Amino acid sequence: MIWKTRITEMINGLQYPIIMGAFAIIGRAEFAAAFSEAGGLGIVTALNFGTSEGFHKEIEKMKKLTNKPYGVNFTVWPPQVRSTTGRDRTEESYFDFLDIALDAGVKVYTTSAYKAAELGRKIHDAGGVWFHKCATVKHAISAEKAGADGVTIVGLEGTGFKNPNQNTTLVNMTMARKLLKVPLIAAGGIGDARGFLAALAMGADAVCFGSAIMATKESPAPEVWKSQVLNQDIFDEKFYKKIFHLELRDSAIGSMAVGHVNEETTIKEFIQNIIINAEEILRNWGVKGDEFNNT
Ligand SMILES: Cc1cc2nc3c(=O)[nH]c(=O)nc-3n(C[C@H](O)[C@H](O)[C@H](O)COP(=O)(O)O)c2cc1C
């Protein structure tokens, strides 16, 4: 089946409406290239590179590993995170990296965690596509106003940067579809074909996978993370409280999406499982034809 959404239409050569999450520590070229080669949009996370030289090398590596589209993420730390943790990633700290990526021909950029309108403007000036990722519909509306070409909203079921006013993926997507005009990317708690299709039905134009791909063969995650993903009991009370009550201290790394992951597969197998099962569900629902089109 050919998969067409407003997001696949926006990114030349993107086969499926499937986008890789940004990953501190593990969001590197081999992992991202495998994701792009499997038909999704791989993402190199710039946060992982302390110097322009290191980032430049990674982008050069990426160019060797894949001819398919991929993107770069700039995670911008909010002021309160910067002041309490000493993490120093501001928008300005990425300007050199952005120039490197633009020179290398990277077309798609995701920003996340905090406002990134200045990066967005620079991306647009160079003809790139800018998606902003946030944790609430309110911030998604601000990102749309700031000019983002699409927004990812991470639901409470997800992992990563949390917000005390977060809603579930269902509320985010169905409300955002009414309140925003730009394409939407659903993130948070999605790990199988039913979640993928449900997100599209709720109004998303693509789905972002984070925790569910952490234990894939190409993921450079440490064994202890992979083991957590493969063995986590998502009905365990401590885990539940981590996700839904924001009790993050000493907690497992993944989200509710890990409940869908029981074996280590390749990225290609993971994406193919999503697509093959989604197509089978659509056929069982009586959908005919060789094209999924919700543009
Ligand atoms: C190990 C790990 C590291 C992450 N690092 C970042 C990051 O640096 N920046 C960011 O915007 N999101 C980060 N995320 C969040 C993901 O990009 C994505 O939004 C989230 O995992 C989606 O929810 P899911 O895990 O339920 O799929 C991280 C997620 C994981 C599991």
mmCIF file of N, CA and C in Angstrom, residues 22-28 43-51 55 72-77 81 87-90 93-94 97 110 112-113:
data_model
loop_
_atom_site.group_PDB
_atom_site.id
_atom_site.type_symbol
_atom_site.label_atom_id
_atom_site.label_comp_id
_atom_site.label_asym_id
_atom_site.label_seq_id
_atom_site.Cartn_x
_atom_site.Cartn_y
_atom_site.Cartn_z
ATOM 1 N N ALA A 22 13.488 11.961 19.022
ATOM 2 C CA ALA A 22 14.824 12.450 19.367
ATOM 3 C C ALA A 22 15.293 11.620 20.548
ATOM 4 N N PHE A 23 16.594 11.331 20.601
ATOM 5 C CA PHE A 23 17.105 10.519 21.712
ATOM 6 C C PHE A 23 18.407 11.104 22.242
ATOM 7 N N ALA A 24 18.382 11.590 23.492
ATOM 8 C CA ALA A 24 19.642 11.912 24.142
ATOM 9 C C ALA A 24 20.460 10.626 24.200
ATOM 10 N N ILE A 25 21.745 10.733 24.114
ATOM 11 C CA ILE A 25 22.719 9.634 24.218
ATOM 12 C C ILE A 25 22.698 8.696 23.006
ATOM 13 N N ILE A 26 21.532 8.215 22.593
ATOM 14 C CA ILE A 26 21.540 7.156 21.562
ATOM 15 C C ILE A 26 21.079 7.615 20.168
ATOM 16 N N GLY A 27 20.666 8.871 20.038
ATOM 17 C CA GLY A 27 20.148 9.327 18.730
ATOM 18 C C GLY A 27 21.258 9.661 17.753
ATOM 19 N N ARG A 28 21.968 8.619 17.320
ATOM 20 C CA ARG A 28 23.161 8.805 16.487
ATOM 21 C C ARG A 28 22.961 8.237 15.085
ATOM 22 N N ILE A 43 16.189 10.402 12.736
ATOM 23 C CA ILE A 43 16.526 11.705 13.342
ATOM 24 C C ILE A 43 17.868 11.598 14.068
ATOM 25 N N VAL A 44 18.786 12.505 13.719
ATOM 26 C CA VAL A 44 20.051 12.617 14.460
ATOM 27 C C VAL A 44 19.839 13.685 15.532
ATOM 28 N N THR A 45 20.122 13.351 16.779
ATOM 29 C CA THR A 45 19.865 14.291 17.883
ATOM 30 C C THR A 45 21.132 15.092 18.185
ATOM 31 N N ALA A 46 21.063 16.393 17.873
ATOM 32 C CA ALA A 46 22.256 17.248 17.935
ATOM 33 C C ALA A 46 22.795 17.408 19.359
ATOM 34 N N LEU A 47 21.888 17.278 20.324
ATOM 35 C CA LEU A 47 22.256 17.373 21.738
ATOM 36 C C LEU A 47 23.443 16.475 22.105
ATOM 37 N N ASN A 48 23.600 15.381 21.359
ATOM 38 C CA ASN A 48 24.619 14.387 21.704
ATOM 39 C C ASN A 48 26.032 14.794 21.287
ATOM 40 N N PHE A 49 26.149 15.964 20.664
ATOM 41 C CA PHE A 49 27.455 16.353 20.154
ATOM 42 C C PHE A 49 27.891 17.663 20.796
ATOM 43 N N GLY A 50 29.040 17.587 21.474
ATOM 44 C CA GLY A 50 29.513 18.746 22.233
ATOM 45 C C GLY A 50 30.189 19.776 21.362
ATOM 46 N N THR A 51 30.687 19.363 20.195
ATOM 47 C CA THR A 51 31.421 20.307 19.346
ATOM 48 C C THR A 51 30.877 20.270 17.926
ATOM 49 N N PHE A 55 29.655 17.022 15.474
ATOM 50 C CA PHE A 55 28.360 17.002 14.791
ATOM 51 C C PHE A 55 28.566 16.886 13.276
ATOM 52 N N VAL A 72 17.251 16.376 11.639
ATOM 53 C CA VAL A 72 18.104 16.668 12.794
ATOM 54 C C VAL A 72 17.227 17.273 13.883
ATOM 55 N N ASN A 73 17.431 16.829 15.116
ATOM 56 C CA ASN A 73 16.683 17.408 16.249
ATOM 57 C C ASN A 73 17.562 18.349 17.065
ATOM 58 N N PHE A 74 16.970 19.484 17.416
ATOM 59 C CA PHE A 74 17.597 20.407 18.361
ATOM 60 C C PHE A 74 16.721 20.460 19.608
ATOM 61 N N THR A 75 17.175 19.815 20.659
ATOM 62 C CA THR A 75 16.446 19.870 21.935
ATOM 63 C C THR A 75 16.936 21.105 22.690
ATOM 64 N N VAL A 76 16.012 22.016 22.957
ATOM 65 C CA VAL A 76 16.368 23.282 23.628
ATOM 66 C C VAL A 76 15.897 23.192 25.076
ATOM 67 N N TRP A 77 16.825 23.296 26.006
ATOM 68 C CA TRP A 77 16.413 23.152 27.414
ATOM 69 C C TRP A 77 15.710 24.399 27.917
ATOM 70 N N VAL A 81 15.356 24.173 33.561
ATOM 71 C CA VAL A 81 16.223 22.980 33.464
ATOM 72 C C VAL A 81 17.681 23.431 33.410
ATOM 73 N N ARG A 87 22.631 22.055 32.390
ATOM 74 C CA ARG A 87 22.589 21.731 30.962
ATOM 75 C C ARG A 87 22.420 23.038 30.198
ATOM 76 N N ASP A 88 23.223 23.204 29.141
ATOM 77 C CA ASP A 88 23.346 24.555 28.605
ATOM 78 C C ASP A 88 22.815 24.703 27.169
ATOM 79 N N ARG A 89 21.943 23.817 26.741
ATOM 80 C CA ARG A 89 21.516 23.913 25.348
ATOM 81 C C ARG A 89 20.432 24.969 25.145
ATOM 82 N N THR A 90 20.852 26.110 24.582
ATOM 83 C CA THR A 90 19.923 27.166 24.194
ATOM 84 C C THR A 90 19.758 27.082 22.683
ATOM 85 N N SER A 93 22.979 28.069 20.908
ATOM 86 C CA SER A 93 24.081 27.102 20.935
ATOM 87 C C SER A 93 24.017 26.153 19.740
ATOM 88 N N TYR A 94 22.880 26.155 19.016
ATOM 89 C CA TYR A 94 22.746 25.250 17.870
ATOM 90 C C TYR A 94 22.949 25.953 16.510
ATOM 91 N N PHE A 97 25.557 24.392 14.386
ATOM 92 C CA PHE A 97 25.150 23.045 13.970
ATOM 93 C C PHE A 97 24.137 23.143 12.816
ATOM 94 N N THR A 110 13.635 18.980 13.599
ATOM 95 C CA THR A 110 12.677 18.970 14.697
ATOM 96 C C THR A 110 13.319 19.731 15.852
ATOM 97 N N SER A 112 12.597 20.788 20.082
ATOM 98 C CA SER A 112 11.785 20.234 21.170
ATOM 99 C C SER A 112 12.133 20.823 22.516
ATOM 100 N N ALA A 113 11.239 20.549 23.451
ATOM 101 C CA ALA A 113 11.356 20.854 24.881
ATOM 102 C C ALA A 113 11.088 22.322 25.225
#
